[in-house]
Coordinates of C-alpha atoms in Angstrom, one line a residue:
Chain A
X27 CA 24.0 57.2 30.0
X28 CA 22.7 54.7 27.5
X29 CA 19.0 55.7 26.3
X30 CA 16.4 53.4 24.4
X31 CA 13.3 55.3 23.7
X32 CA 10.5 53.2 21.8
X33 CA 7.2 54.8 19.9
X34 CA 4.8 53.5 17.6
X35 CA 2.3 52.0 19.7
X36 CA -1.5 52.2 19.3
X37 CA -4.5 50.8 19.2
X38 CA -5.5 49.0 16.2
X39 CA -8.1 46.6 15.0
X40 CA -6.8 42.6 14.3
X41 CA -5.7 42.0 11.3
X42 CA -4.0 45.5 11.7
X43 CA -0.2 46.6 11.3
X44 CA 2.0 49.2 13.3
X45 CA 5.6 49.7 13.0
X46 CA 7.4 50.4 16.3
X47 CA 10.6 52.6 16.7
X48 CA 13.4 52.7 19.0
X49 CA 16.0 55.4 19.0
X50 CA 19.0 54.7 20.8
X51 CA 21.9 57.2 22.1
X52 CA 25.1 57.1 24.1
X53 CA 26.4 53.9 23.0
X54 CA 27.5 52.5 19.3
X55 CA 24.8 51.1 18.4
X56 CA 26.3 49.2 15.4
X57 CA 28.2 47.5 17.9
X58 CA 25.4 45.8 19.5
X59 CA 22.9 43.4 19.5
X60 CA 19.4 44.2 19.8
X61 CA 16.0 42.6 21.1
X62 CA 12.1 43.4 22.1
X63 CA 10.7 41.9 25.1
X64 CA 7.0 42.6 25.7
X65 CA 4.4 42.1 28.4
X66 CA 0.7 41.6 28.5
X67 CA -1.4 43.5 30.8
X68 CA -0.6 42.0 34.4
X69 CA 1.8 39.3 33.2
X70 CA 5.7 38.4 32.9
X71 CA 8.3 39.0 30.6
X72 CA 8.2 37.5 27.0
X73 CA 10.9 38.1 24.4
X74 CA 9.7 38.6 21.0
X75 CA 12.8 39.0 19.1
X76 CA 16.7 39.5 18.7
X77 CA 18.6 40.7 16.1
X78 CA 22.4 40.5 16.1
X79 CA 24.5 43.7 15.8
X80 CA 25.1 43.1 12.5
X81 CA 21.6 43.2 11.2
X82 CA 22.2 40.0 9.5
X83 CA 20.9 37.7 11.6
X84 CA 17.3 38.1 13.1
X85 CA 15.4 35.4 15.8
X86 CA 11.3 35.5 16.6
X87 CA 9.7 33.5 19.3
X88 CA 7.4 31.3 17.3
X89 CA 4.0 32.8 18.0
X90 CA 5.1 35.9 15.7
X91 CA 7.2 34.1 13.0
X92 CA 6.5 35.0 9.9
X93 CA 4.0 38.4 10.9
X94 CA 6.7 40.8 12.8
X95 CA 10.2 41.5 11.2
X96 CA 12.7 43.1 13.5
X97 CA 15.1 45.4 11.5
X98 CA 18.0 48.0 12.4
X99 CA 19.0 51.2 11.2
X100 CA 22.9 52.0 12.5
X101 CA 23.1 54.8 10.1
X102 CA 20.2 56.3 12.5
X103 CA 20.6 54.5 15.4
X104 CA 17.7 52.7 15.0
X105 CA 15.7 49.5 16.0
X106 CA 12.3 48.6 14.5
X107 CA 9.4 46.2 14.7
X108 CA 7.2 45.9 11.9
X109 CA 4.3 44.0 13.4
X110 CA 1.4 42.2 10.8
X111 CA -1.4 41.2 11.3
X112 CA -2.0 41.9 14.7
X113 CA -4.0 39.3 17.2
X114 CA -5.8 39.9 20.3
X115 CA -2.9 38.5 22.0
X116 CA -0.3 40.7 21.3
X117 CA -1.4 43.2 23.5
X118 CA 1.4 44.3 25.6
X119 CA 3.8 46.3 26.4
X120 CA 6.4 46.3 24.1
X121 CA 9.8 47.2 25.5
X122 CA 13.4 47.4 23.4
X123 CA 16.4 46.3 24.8
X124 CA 20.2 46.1 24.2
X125 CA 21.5 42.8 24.2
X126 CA 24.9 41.6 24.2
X127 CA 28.5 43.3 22.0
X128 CA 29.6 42.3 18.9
X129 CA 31.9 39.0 19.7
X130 CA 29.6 37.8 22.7
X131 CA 26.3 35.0 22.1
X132 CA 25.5 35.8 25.8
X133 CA 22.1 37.5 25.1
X134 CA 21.1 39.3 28.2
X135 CA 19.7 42.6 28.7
X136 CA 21.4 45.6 30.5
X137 CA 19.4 48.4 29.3
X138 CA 15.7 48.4 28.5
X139 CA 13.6 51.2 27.4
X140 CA 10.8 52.3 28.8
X141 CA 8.5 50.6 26.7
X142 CA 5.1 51.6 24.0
X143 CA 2.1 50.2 24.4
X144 CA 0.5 48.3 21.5
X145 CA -3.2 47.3 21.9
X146 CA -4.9 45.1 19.1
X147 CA -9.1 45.0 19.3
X148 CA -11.1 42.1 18.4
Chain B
X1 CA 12.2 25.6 24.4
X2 CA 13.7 25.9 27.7
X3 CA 11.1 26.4 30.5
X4 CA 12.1 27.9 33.7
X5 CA 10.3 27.5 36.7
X6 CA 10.5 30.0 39.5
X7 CA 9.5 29.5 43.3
X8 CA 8.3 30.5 45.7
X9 CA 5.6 32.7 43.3
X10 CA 5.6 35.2 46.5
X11 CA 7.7 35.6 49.1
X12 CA 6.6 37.4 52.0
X13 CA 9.2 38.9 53.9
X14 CA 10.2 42.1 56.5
X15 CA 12.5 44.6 56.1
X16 CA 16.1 43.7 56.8
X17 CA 15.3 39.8 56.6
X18 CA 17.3 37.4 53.8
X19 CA 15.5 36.3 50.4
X20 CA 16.4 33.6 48.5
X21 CA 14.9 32.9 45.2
X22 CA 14.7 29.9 42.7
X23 CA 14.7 29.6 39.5
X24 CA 15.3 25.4 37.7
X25 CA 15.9 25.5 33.8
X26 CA 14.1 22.3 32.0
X27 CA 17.6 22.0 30.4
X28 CA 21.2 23.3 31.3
X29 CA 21.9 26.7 30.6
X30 CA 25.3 26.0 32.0
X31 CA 25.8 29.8 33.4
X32 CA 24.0 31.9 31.1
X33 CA 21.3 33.1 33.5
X34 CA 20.1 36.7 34.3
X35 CA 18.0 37.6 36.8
X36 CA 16.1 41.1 36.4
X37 CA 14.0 42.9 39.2
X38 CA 10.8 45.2 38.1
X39 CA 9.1 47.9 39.9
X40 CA 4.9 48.7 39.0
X41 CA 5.0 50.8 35.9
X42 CA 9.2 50.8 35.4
X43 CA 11.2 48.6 33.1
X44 CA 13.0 45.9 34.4
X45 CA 16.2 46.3 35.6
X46 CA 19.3 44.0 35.1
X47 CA 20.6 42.5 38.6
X48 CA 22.6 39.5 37.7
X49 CA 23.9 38.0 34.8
X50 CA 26.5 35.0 33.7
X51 CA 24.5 33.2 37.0
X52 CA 26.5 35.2 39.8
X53 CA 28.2 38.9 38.0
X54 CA 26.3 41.6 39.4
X55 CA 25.5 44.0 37.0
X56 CA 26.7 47.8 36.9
X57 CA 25.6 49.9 39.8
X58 CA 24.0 47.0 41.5
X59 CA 24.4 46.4 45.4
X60 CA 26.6 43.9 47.2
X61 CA 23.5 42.2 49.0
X62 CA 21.8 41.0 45.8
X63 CA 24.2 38.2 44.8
X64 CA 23.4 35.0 42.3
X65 CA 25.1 31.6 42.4
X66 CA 24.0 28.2 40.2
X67 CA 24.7 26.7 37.2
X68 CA 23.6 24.2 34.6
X69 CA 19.8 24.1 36.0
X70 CA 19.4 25.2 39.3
X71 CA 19.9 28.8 40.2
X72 CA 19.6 30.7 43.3
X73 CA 19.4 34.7 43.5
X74 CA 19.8 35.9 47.0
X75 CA 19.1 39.1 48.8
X76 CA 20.9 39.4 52.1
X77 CA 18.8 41.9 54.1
X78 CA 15.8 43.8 52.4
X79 CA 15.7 47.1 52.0
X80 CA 12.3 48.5 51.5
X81 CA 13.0 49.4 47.3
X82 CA 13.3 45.5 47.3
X83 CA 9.9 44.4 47.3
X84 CA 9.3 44.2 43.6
X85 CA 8.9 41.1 40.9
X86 CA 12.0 39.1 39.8
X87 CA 12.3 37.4 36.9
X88 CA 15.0 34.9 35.6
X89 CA 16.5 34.9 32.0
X90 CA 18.1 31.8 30.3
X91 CA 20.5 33.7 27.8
X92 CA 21.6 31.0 25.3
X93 CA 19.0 29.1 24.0
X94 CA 16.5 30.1 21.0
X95 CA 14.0 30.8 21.7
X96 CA 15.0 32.9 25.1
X97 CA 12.9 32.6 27.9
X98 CA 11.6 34.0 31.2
X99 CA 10.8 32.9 34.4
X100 CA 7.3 33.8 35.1
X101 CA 8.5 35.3 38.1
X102 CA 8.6 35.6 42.2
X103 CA 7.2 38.6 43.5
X104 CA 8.7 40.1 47.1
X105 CA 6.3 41.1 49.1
X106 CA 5.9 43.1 52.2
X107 CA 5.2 40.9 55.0

């Protein structure tokens, strides 16, 4: 059975960095594309950002452009969120999923993790 | 940015009665539309996708049917693990989006 199993979260003063893991298993992972979705405290589903199974090319929702980088480790099975300079606002839950094979631009999600929760203080 | 509206925002139903769920894309999406259920304090979990495939290990009474902007997810008699939130997914566009989702409610 296909695992996802994020860490890294924390509370952390804005301004602040964290760096969130997932470590996947049971499935090539070079072979697929990859994505974190988060969700605020009581609210719905917002994807953050996608990166082809590849690595080589990534995609942000524009409220974290150019402060999170979304990167991925196939020799270690491994997705990652560097997240800079934190806000208030990206308080959430912050969930990885796997998104669609290599050949396919159909980016839904059929496994999720169960997700890491980053809290940023003002 | 493709918005997707979903409605009703709560349903109120009975066990064993039929739901039927909306979701309208501000754009086409032609079929690339997922529909995902969530549970309090699980992940979500992927019902539909491609509009109207159900995905592995999912039941025959959840089905999905639409295309371009309208989309309709239906459940044909509720079970009692039904009542949850649903959400909608456009798959295709950057940025990806989400409904902001119908909750299924005990009536």
């Amino acid at each position: 059975e296909v695992q996802l199993l994020e860490s890294g979260g924390d509370l952390v003063q804005a301004g602040g960095s964290l760096r969130l893991s997932c470590a996947a298993s049971e499935f090539i992972f070079s072979n697929y594309a990859m994505a974190w979705v988060r969700q605020a405290p009581g609210k719905g589903l917002e994807w953050v950002s996608g990166i082809t199974f590849s690595g080589g090319t990534t995609y942000y929702t524009d409220s974290v452009k150019g402060r999170f980088t979304i990167s991925k480790d196939s020799s270690k099975n491994t997705l990652h969120l560097q997240m800079n300079s934190l806000r208030a606002e990206d308080t959430a839950l912050y969930y990885c999923a796997r998104g669609p094979p290599a050949g396919s631009s159909d980016w839904h999600f059929d496994y999720w993790g169960r997700g890491t929760l980053v809290t940023v203080s003002s | 940015e493709i918005v997707l509206t979903q409605s009703p925002g709560t349903l109120s139903l009975s066990p064993g009665e039929r739901a039927t769920l909306s979701c309208r894309a501000s754009q086409s999406v032609d079929s690339y539309l997922a529909w995902y259920q969530q549970k309090p304090g699980q992940a979500p979990r992927l019902l539909i996708y491609d509009a109207s495939n159900r995905a592995t290990g999912i039941p025959a009474r959840f089905s999905g049917s639409g295309s371009g902007t309208d989309f309709t997810l239906t459940i044909s008699s509720l079970e009692p693990e039904d009542f949850a939130v649903y959400y909608c997914q456009q798959c295709t566009n950057w940025p990806l989006t989400f409904g902001g989702g119908t909750k299924v409610e005990i009536k």
